[in-house]
Coordinates of N, CA and C in Angstrom, one line a residue:
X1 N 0.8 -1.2 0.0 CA 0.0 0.0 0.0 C 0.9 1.2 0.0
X2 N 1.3 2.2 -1.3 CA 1.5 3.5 -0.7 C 0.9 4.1 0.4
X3 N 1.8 5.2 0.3 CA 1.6 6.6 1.3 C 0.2 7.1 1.2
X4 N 0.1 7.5 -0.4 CA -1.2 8.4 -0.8 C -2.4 7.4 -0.6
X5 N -2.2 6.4 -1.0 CA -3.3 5.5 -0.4 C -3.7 5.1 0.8
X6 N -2.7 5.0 1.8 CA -3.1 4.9 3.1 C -3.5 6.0 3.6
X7 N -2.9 7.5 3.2 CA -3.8 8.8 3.8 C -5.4 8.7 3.2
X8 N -5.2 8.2 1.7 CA -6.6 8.6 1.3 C -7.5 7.6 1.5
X9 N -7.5 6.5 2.1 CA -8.2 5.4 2.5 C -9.1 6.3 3.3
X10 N -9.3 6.5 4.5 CA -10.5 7.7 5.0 C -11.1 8.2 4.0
X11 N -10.6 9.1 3.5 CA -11.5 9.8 2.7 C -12.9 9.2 1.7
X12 N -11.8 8.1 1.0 CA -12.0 7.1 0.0 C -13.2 6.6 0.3
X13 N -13.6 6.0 2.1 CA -14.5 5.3 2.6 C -15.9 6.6 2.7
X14 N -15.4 7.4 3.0 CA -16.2 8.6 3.6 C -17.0 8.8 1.9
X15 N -16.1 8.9 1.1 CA -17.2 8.9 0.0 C -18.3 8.2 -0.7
X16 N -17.4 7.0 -0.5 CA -18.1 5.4 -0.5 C -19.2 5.7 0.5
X17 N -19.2 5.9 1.4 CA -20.6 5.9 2.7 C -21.1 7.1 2.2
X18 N -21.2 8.1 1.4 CA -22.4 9.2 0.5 C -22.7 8.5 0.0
X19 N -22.0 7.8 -1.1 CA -22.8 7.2 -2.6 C -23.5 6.5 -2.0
X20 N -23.4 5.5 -1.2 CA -24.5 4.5 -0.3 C -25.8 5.4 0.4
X21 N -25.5 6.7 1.0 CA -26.7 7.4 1.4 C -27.3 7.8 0.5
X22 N -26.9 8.2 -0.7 CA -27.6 8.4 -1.8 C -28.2 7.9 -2.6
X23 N -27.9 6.7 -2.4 CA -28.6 5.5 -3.5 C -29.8 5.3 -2.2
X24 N -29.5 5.0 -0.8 CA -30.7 4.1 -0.1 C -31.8 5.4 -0.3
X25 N -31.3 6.8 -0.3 CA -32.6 7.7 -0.2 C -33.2 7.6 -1.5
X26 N -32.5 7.2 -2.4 CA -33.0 7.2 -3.8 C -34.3 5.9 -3.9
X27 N -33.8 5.5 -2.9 CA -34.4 4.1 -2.8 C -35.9 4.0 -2.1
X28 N -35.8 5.2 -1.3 CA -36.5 5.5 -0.2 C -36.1 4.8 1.4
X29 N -35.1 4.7 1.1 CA -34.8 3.0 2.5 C -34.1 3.9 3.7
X30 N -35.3 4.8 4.1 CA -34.8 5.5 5.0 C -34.2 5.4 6.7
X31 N -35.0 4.0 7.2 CA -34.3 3.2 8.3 C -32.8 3.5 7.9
X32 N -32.6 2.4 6.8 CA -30.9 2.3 6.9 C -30.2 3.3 6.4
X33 N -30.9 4.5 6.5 CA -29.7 5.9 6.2 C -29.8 6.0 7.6
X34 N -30.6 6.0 8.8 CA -30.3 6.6 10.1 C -29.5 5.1 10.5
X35 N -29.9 3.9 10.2 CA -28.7 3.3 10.6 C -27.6 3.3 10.3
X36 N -26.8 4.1 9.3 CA -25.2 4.1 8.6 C -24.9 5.1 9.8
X37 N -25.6 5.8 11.0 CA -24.8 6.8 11.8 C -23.5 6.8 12.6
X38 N -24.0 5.2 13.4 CA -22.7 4.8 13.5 C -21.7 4.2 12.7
X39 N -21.7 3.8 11.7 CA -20.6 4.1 11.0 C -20.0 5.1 10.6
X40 N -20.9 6.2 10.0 CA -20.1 7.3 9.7 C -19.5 8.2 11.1
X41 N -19.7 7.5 12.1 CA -18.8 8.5 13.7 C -17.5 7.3 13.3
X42 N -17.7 5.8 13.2 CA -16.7 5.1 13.2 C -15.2 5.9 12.0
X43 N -15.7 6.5 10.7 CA -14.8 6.9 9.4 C -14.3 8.3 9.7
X44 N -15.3 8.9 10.9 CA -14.6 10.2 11.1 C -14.0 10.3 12.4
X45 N -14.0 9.5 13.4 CA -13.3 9.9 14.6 C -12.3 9.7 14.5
X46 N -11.4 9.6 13.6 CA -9.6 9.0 13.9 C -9.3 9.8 12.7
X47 N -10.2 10.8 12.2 CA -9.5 12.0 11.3 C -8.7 13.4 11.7
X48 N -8.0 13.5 11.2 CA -7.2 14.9 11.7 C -7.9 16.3 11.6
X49 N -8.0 17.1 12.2 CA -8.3 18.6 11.9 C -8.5 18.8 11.0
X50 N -7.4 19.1 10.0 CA -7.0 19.5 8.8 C -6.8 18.5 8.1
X51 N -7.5 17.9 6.5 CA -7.7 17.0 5.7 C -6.3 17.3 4.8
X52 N -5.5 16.3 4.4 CA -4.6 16.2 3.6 C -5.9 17.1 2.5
X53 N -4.8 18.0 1.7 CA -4.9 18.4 0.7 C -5.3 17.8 -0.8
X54 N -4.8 16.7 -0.8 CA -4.7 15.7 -1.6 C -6.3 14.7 -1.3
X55 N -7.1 14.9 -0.4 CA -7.8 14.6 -0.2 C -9.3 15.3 -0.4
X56 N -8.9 17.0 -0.8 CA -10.0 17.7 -1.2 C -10.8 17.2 -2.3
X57 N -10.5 16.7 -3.5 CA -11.7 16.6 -4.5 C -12.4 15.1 -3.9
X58 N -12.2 14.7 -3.0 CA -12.9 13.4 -2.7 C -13.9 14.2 -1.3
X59 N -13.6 15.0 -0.7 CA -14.3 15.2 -0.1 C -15.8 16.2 -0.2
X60 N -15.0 16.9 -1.6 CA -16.3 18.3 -2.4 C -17.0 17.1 -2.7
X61 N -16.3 16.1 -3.3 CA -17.6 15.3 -4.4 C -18.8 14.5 -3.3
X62 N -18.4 13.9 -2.0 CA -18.8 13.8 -1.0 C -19.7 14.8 -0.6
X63 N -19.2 15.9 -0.3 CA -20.5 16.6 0.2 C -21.7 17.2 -0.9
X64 N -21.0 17.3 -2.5 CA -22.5 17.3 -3.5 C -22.6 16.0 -3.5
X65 N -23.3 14.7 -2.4 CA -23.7 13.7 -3.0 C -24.9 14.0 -1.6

């Protein structure tokens, strides 16, 4: 595993867990959008302040999803 991939693995997941809230709303499967909560505390509690740089276009596209 590189460097850039082990920093961007977070992010990577964090995106991965939108597309999945996006598709289940699409779905209407609204239970399991309130149940992905704990997971999404599990992808962000061991993130840093400040987001590697290299990690911005994964996270804009994340938040337009």
């Amino acid at each position: 595993m590189s460097d850039q991939t082990a920093v961007l693995g977070p992010y990577e997941a964090i995106y991965a867990h939108a597309e999945l809230e996006l598709e289940l709303a699409g779905r209407g499967e609204i239970e399991r959008i309130a149940s992905l909560g704990e997971r999404w505390d599990e992808l962000t509690r061991e993130l840093p302040p400040h987001p590697p740089v290299a990690a911005r276009p994964l996270l804009q596209r994340a938040r337009l999803l």
